[in-house]
Coordinates of C-alpha atoms in Angstrom, one line a residue:
M1 CA 11.7 20.8 14.6
S2 CA 12.3 17.1 14.4
R3 CA 15.6 15.7 13.3
G4 CA 13.7 12.8 11.7
A5 CA 13.7 9.1 12.2
R6 CA 17.0 7.4 13.3
A7 CA 18.4 4.8 10.9
E8 CA 18.4 2.2 13.7
D9 CA 14.6 2.6 14.2
V10 CA 14.0 2.2 10.5
L11 CA 16.1 -1.0 10.5
A12 CA 14.2 -2.3 13.5
G13 CA 11.0 -1.8 11.5
V14 CA 12.4 -3.7 8.6
R15 CA 13.4 -6.5 11.0
A16 CA 9.8 -6.6 12.4
G17 CA 8.2 -6.4 9.0
R18 CA 6.2 -3.3 9.9
P19 CA 7.7 0.3 10.2
S20 CA 8.0 1.8 13.6
T21 CA 8.6 5.3 12.1
G22 CA 7.3 7.3 9.1
P23 CA 9.4 7.7 6.0
R24 CA 12.7 9.4 6.1
V25 CA 12.7 10.6 2.5
V26 CA 9.7 12.0 0.6
H27 CA 9.8 12.7 -3.1
V28 CA 7.2 15.3 -4.3
D29 CA 6.2 15.9 -7.9
I30 CA 5.1 19.5 -8.4
S31 CA 4.8 19.8 -12.2
N32 CA 4.0 17.5 -15.1
G33 CA 5.0 20.2 -17.6
C34 CA 8.5 20.1 -19.1
N35 CA 10.6 22.3 -21.3
A36 CA 12.4 19.3 -22.7
A37 CA 11.5 16.2 -24.7
C38 CA 14.2 13.7 -23.7
V39 CA 14.1 10.6 -26.0
T40 CA 14.0 8.2 -23.1
C41 CA 11.3 9.9 -21.1
W42 CA 8.2 7.9 -20.2
D43 CA 6.1 11.1 -20.2
H44 CA 7.5 13.6 -22.8
S45 CA 9.5 11.6 -25.4
P46 CA 8.5 12.2 -29.0
L47 CA 8.8 8.5 -29.5
L48 CA 5.9 7.5 -27.2
E49 CA 3.2 5.5 -28.8
A50 CA 0.6 7.0 -26.5
P51 CA 1.6 10.5 -25.7
R52 CA 0.4 12.3 -22.6
S53 CA -2.5 14.7 -23.1
A54 CA -2.0 18.5 -23.1
A55 CA -4.3 18.6 -20.1
W56 CA -2.1 16.2 -18.2
K57 CA 1.0 18.2 -19.1
R58 CA -0.6 21.3 -17.6
G59 CA -0.9 19.5 -14.2
R60 CA 0.7 21.2 -11.2
L61 CA 0.5 20.7 -7.5
P62 CA -1.0 24.0 -6.1
L63 CA 1.0 25.9 -3.6
P64 CA -1.7 25.6 -0.8
R65 CA -1.8 21.8 -1.2
F66 CA 2.0 21.6 -1.1
A67 CA 2.0 23.7 2.1
A68 CA -0.6 21.4 3.6
L69 CA 1.5 18.4 2.6
V70 CA 4.5 19.9 4.3
E71 CA 2.5 20.3 7.5
Q72 CA 1.3 16.6 7.3
L73 CA 4.8 15.4 6.8
A74 CA 6.2 17.5 9.6
S75 CA 3.7 16.1 12.0
L76 CA 5.1 12.6 11.5
G77 CA 8.5 13.6 13.0
S78 CA 10.3 11.1 10.8
V79 CA 11.2 13.1 7.6
R80 CA 14.8 14.1 7.1
A81 CA 14.9 14.8 3.4
V82 CA 12.6 15.9 0.7
V83 CA 13.0 15.6 -3.1
I84 CA 11.2 18.2 -5.3
S85 CA 10.8 16.9 -8.8
G86 CA 8.1 16.2 -11.3
M87 CA 7.1 14.0 -14.2
G88 CA 8.2 17.2 -16.0
D89 CA 10.7 19.7 -14.6
P90 CA 9.9 21.4 -11.3
L91 CA 11.3 24.7 -12.5
T92 CA 8.3 25.1 -14.7
H93 CA 6.2 25.6 -11.6
P94 CA 5.7 29.3 -10.9
D95 CA 5.8 28.8 -7.1
V96 CA 8.9 26.5 -7.0
Y97 CA 11.0 28.9 -5.0
E98 CA 8.3 29.4 -2.3
M99 CA 8.0 25.6 -2.1
I100 CA 11.8 25.4 -1.6
R101 CA 11.4 27.9 1.2
L102 CA 8.7 25.9 2.9
V103 CA 10.8 22.8 2.9
K104 CA 13.9 24.5 4.2
A105 CA 11.9 26.1 7.0
Q106 CA 11.4 22.6 8.4
G107 CA 15.1 22.1 8.4
W108 CA 14.9 19.2 6.0
E109 CA 17.6 18.3 3.5
L110 CA 16.4 19.3 0.1
T111 CA 17.2 17.9 -3.4
V112 CA 15.8 19.3 -6.6
I113 CA 15.8 17.3 -9.8
T114 CA 16.0 19.4 -12.9
N115 CA 17.5 19.9 -16.4
L116 CA 18.4 23.3 -15.1
L117 CA 17.7 25.3 -18.3
L118 CA 14.9 27.4 -16.6
A119 CA 17.0 28.2 -13.5
D120 CA 17.7 31.6 -12.2
A121 CA 21.2 30.5 -11.1
E122 CA 21.6 33.2 -8.4
R123 CA 18.2 32.7 -6.9
L124 CA 18.5 28.9 -6.9
G125 CA 22.0 29.0 -5.5
E126 CA 20.9 31.3 -2.6
S127 CA 17.6 29.4 -1.9
G128 CA 19.1 26.9 0.5
V129 CA 18.7 23.9 -1.7
D130 CA 21.3 21.3 -0.5
Q131 CA 21.6 19.3 -3.7
L132 CA 20.7 19.5 -7.3
L133 CA 20.4 16.4 -9.5
V134 CA 21.0 18.0 -12.9
G135 CA 20.0 15.9 -16.0
V136 CA 22.9 16.5 -18.2
Q137 CA 22.6 13.5 -20.6
G138 CA 25.8 13.9 -22.7
A139 CA 29.2 15.3 -22.5
G140 CA 29.1 17.4 -25.7
P141 CA 26.7 19.3 -27.9
D142 CA 26.0 16.5 -30.4
S143 CA 25.0 13.8 -27.9
Y144 CA 23.1 16.4 -25.8
A145 CA 21.1 17.5 -28.9
A146 CA 20.4 13.9 -29.9
F147 CA 19.1 13.1 -26.4
H148 CA 17.0 16.3 -26.3
P149 CA 15.1 16.6 -29.7
G150 CA 14.5 20.2 -30.5
W151 CA 17.5 21.4 -28.6
S152 CA 20.9 22.2 -30.0
E153 CA 24.3 23.4 -29.0
V154 CA 22.6 26.6 -27.8
E155 CA 21.0 24.8 -24.9
F156 CA 24.1 22.7 -24.2
F157 CA 26.3 25.8 -23.7
K158 CA 23.6 27.5 -21.7
L159 CA 23.7 24.5 -19.4
C160 CA 27.4 24.7 -19.1
A161 CA 27.1 28.4 -18.2
L162 CA 24.6 27.7 -15.5
L163 CA 26.7 24.9 -14.0
R164 CA 29.7 27.2 -13.9
R165 CA 27.7 29.9 -12.1
L166 CA 26.3 27.5 -9.6
G167 CA 29.9 26.6 -8.7
G168 CA 30.0 29.8 -6.6
Y169 CA 27.2 28.6 -4.3
P170 CA 27.2 26.1 -1.4
V171 CA 25.0 23.6 -3.2
R172 CA 26.1 20.1 -4.2
V173 CA 25.5 19.6 -7.9
R174 CA 25.4 16.0 -9.1
H175 CA 25.3 15.3 -12.8
V176 CA 22.8 12.7 -13.9
Q177 CA 23.9 10.9 -17.1
V178 CA 21.2 8.6 -18.5
I179 CA 22.9 6.1 -20.8
N180 CA 21.2 5.2 -24.1
R181 CA 22.5 4.7 -27.6
D182 CA 23.2 8.4 -28.0
T183 CA 25.2 8.8 -24.8
A184 CA 26.8 5.4 -24.3
D185 CA 30.0 6.3 -26.1
E186 CA 30.8 9.2 -23.8
V187 CA 30.9 7.4 -20.4
V188 CA 34.6 8.2 -20.0
E189 CA 34.2 11.8 -21.2
M190 CA 31.4 12.3 -18.7
V191 CA 33.9 11.9 -15.9
R192 CA 36.0 14.7 -17.4
F193 CA 32.9 16.9 -17.9
G194 CA 31.9 16.4 -14.3
H195 CA 35.3 17.3 -13.0
R196 CA 35.4 20.4 -15.3
F197 CA 32.2 21.8 -13.8
G198 CA 32.8 20.8 -10.2
A199 CA 30.2 18.0 -10.0
D200 CA 29.8 16.6 -6.5
R201 CA 29.3 13.2 -8.2
V202 CA 28.5 11.8 -11.7
N203 CA 25.5 9.6 -11.4
Y204 CA 25.2 7.1 -14.3
K205 CA 21.8 5.5 -15.0
L206 CA 21.0 3.0 -17.6
A207 CA 17.9 4.2 -19.5
S208 CA 14.7 2.5 -18.5
L209 CA 12.6 2.3 -21.6
S210 CA 9.0 1.5 -22.5
G211 CA 6.0 2.7 -24.4
G212 CA 7.8 3.3 -27.7
T213 CA 11.2 4.5 -26.5
E214 CA 12.8 1.0 -26.6
G215 CA 14.5 1.8 -29.9
V216 CA 17.0 4.1 -28.3
R217 CA 18.4 1.5 -25.8
I218 CA 22.1 0.7 -25.9
S219 CA 23.2 -2.0 -28.4
D220 CA 24.7 -5.3 -27.4
E221 CA 28.0 -4.1 -28.8
Q222 CA 27.8 -0.9 -26.7
R223 CA 27.0 -2.9 -23.6
R224 CA 30.0 -5.2 -24.2
R225 CA 32.3 -2.3 -24.8
L226 CA 31.0 -0.5 -21.7
L227 CA 31.7 -3.5 -19.5
E228 CA 35.0 -4.5 -21.0
R229 CA 36.6 -1.2 -21.9
D230 CA 34.8 2.0 -21.0
L231 CA 33.9 1.3 -17.3
P232 CA 37.5 0.4 -16.4
E233 CA 38.8 3.5 -18.2
A234 CA 36.1 5.7 -16.5
R235 CA 37.1 4.3 -13.1
A236 CA 40.8 5.0 -13.7
L237 CA 40.1 8.5 -14.9
A238 CA 37.8 9.2 -11.9
E239 CA 40.5 8.0 -9.5
T240 CA 43.1 10.2 -11.2
L241 CA 40.9 13.3 -11.1
G242 CA 39.3 12.6 -7.7
Q243 CA 35.9 12.7 -9.3
R244 CA 33.2 10.8 -7.4
T245 CA 30.9 8.5 -9.5
N246 CA 28.4 5.7 -9.0
L247 CA 30.0 3.4 -11.6
D248 CA 29.6 0.4 -9.3
V249 CA 25.8 0.8 -9.4
F250 CA 25.9 1.5 -13.2
E251 CA 27.8 -1.7 -13.7
A252 CA 25.2 -3.7 -11.8
Q253 CA 22.6 -2.2 -14.1
L254 CA 24.5 -3.2 -17.2
R255 CA 25.0 -6.8 -15.9
A256 CA 21.2 -7.2 -15.3
G257 CA 21.0 -7.7 -19.0
G258 CA 18.1 -7.5 -21.5
E259 CA 15.5 -4.9 -20.8
A260 CA 16.1 -4.9 -17.0
T261 CA 18.0 -2.0 -15.4
A262 CA 18.1 -3.4 -11.9
P263 CA 18.9 -7.0 -10.6
I264 CA 16.2 -6.5 -8.0
A265 CA 16.0 -10.3 -7.2
E266 CA 19.6 -10.1 -6.2
I267 CA 19.4 -6.8 -4.3
G268 CA 16.0 -6.8 -2.6
C269 CA 13.8 -3.8 -1.7
L270 CA 13.5 -1.9 1.6
M271 CA 11.9 1.3 0.2
G272 CA 8.6 0.5 1.9
Y273 CA 10.1 1.5 5.2
V274 CA 12.1 4.5 4.1
F275 CA 10.6 6.3 1.1
T276 CA 7.6 7.5 -0.7
R277 CA 6.7 9.5 -3.8
I278 CA 3.7 11.8 -4.2
T279 CA 2.4 12.9 -7.6
V280 CA 0.9 16.1 -8.8
D281 CA -2.5 14.5 -8.5
E282 CA -1.7 13.7 -4.9
D283 CA -1.5 9.9 -5.5
V284 CA 0.8 8.3 -3.0
L285 CA 3.3 5.8 -4.5
Y286 CA 5.1 2.9 -2.7
C287 CA 8.3 3.9 -4.4
C288 CA 9.3 6.0 -7.4
N289 CA 7.4 3.7 -9.8
T290 CA 4.1 5.2 -10.9
E291 CA 2.6 1.7 -11.4
I292 CA 2.7 0.9 -7.7
K293 CA 0.1 3.2 -6.1
V294 CA -0.9 3.0 -2.4
G295 CA -3.7 5.6 -2.2
S296 CA -4.6 9.2 -2.5
L297 CA -4.2 12.2 -0.2
R298 CA -7.5 13.5 -1.6
T299 CA -9.2 10.8 0.4
H300 CA -6.8 9.8 3.2
S301 CA -4.1 11.5 5.4
F302 CA -0.6 10.5 4.7
A303 CA -0.3 8.9 8.2
A304 CA -3.4 6.8 7.5
L305 CA -1.9 5.5 4.3
W306 CA 1.6 4.8 5.7
G307 CA 0.2 2.7 8.5
G308 CA -2.7 1.3 6.5
A309 CA -3.5 -2.1 5.1
A310 CA -2.7 -1.3 1.4
W311 CA 0.9 -0.2 2.2
Q312 CA 1.5 -3.1 4.6
A313 CA 0.2 -5.6 2.0
L314 CA 2.8 -4.3 -0.4
R315 CA 5.5 -4.6 2.2
D316 CA 4.4 -8.1 2.9
R317 CA 4.4 -9.0 -0.8
L318 CA 8.0 -7.9 -1.3
R319 CA 9.0 -9.5 1.9
A320 CA 7.8 -12.8 0.5
G321 CA 9.9 -12.2 -2.6
D322 CA 7.0 -11.5 -4.9
Y323 CA 8.3 -8.5 -6.8
P324 CA 6.1 -6.7 -9.4
T325 CA 7.4 -6.8 -13.0
A326 CA 8.1 -3.1 -12.8
C327 CA 10.7 -3.8 -10.1
D328 CA 13.2 -5.0 -12.7
K329 CA 13.6 -1.3 -13.7
C330 CA 14.0 -0.1 -10.1
G331 CA 14.9 3.6 -9.9
K332 CA 16.0 3.2 -6.2
I333 CA 18.7 0.6 -6.8
E334 CA 21.4 2.6 -5.1
Q335 CA 19.3 3.4 -2.1
N336 CA 18.3 -0.3 -1.8
L337 CA 21.9 -1.3 -1.9
Q338 CA 22.8 1.3 0.8
W339 CA 20.0 0.3 3.2
G340 CA 20.6 -3.4 2.5
R341 CA 24.2 -2.9 3.7
R342 CA 23.1 -1.1 6.8
F343 CA 20.6 -3.8 7.6
A344 CA 23.1 -6.6 7.1
A345 CA 25.6 -4.8 9.3
A346 CA 23.0 -4.6 12.1
Y347 CA 21.3 -8.0 11.8
G348 CA 23.4 -10.1 9.4
E349 CA 23.1 -11.2 5.8
A350 CA 20.7 -14.1 6.5
A351 CA 18.3 -11.6 8.1
L352 CA 18.6 -9.4 5.1
R353 CA 17.8 -12.2 2.7
E354 CA 14.7 -13.1 4.8
A355 CA 13.5 -9.4 5.0
T356 CA 13.7 -9.1 1.2
G357 CA 12.2 -12.4 0.2
R358 CA 15.5 -13.8 -1.1
A359 CA 15.8 -16.6 1.5
R360 CA 13.0 -18.3 -0.4
A361 CA 14.8 -18.3 -3.7

């Protein structure tokens, strides 16, 4: 059982402009179906101008195909961590716990992204999952219900009960707080909520909006208040309570301004050497953005795609500083910051700017 690619080998690949290992982290979508209808969601929001079809929402990655994917990834010897998620919620998949077992049998670190409402807390807590990213989206029943049309305080207090029960298991639970007009005024209270339920960290994320959901973005006044008042208060409270957050990343998102949620031109991207996402339909994505597709596992092996011309062309494009428009809503901003720091520590800031196309700016 491989321990996966070493960070120094990944960084050497970045330096060379071509990976010397396979990916360290693989994100796998297993279900398009969801029990929620979050207002900001690109796939299930009731505000979407072009809603997804019922057939699309029934989409699931079959267990045999998932098992075959696990075997392909294991053969690479580079994988260290897997994320099980979906364009819906993975807990809607009837075989999710068997999929968890298959991943953990490889010795990989496993994260599951979920709203948690469909969880069997005991089974999930005992499954071996290392980390849960729980979509909370609010710190009280009113904001929670506003963010989740069709839900009420009933679902909010069910979530609270599940979070409390998971506190008895050795799984890191991180609270994901997507910030839009309905949740922006609770950024400070979210620190307190996270501490109350033993969150490993509170992860703030500025809502990335399109397709009809733009009307629920934060207002200019909310952005100003967040930067000038609420973020300093949230940081102070987090320090007092000893609650970990990613408020530094959230601040960078806020300062990007306009519709952008990531200052990608200032940060750069290294995900093409580290990460991939695979959809229910077995499309292989360059990163978490569904608009940047590399190929399909229905026609090629993963290894052939990772080392192939299409993937390399994308790496070369970003290395030249030619970032697709979708990159201004990067969902991997924190990971890019972390790998950028590692690369700069190994090779220097000038080399990092060259590797991410920023030396040409």
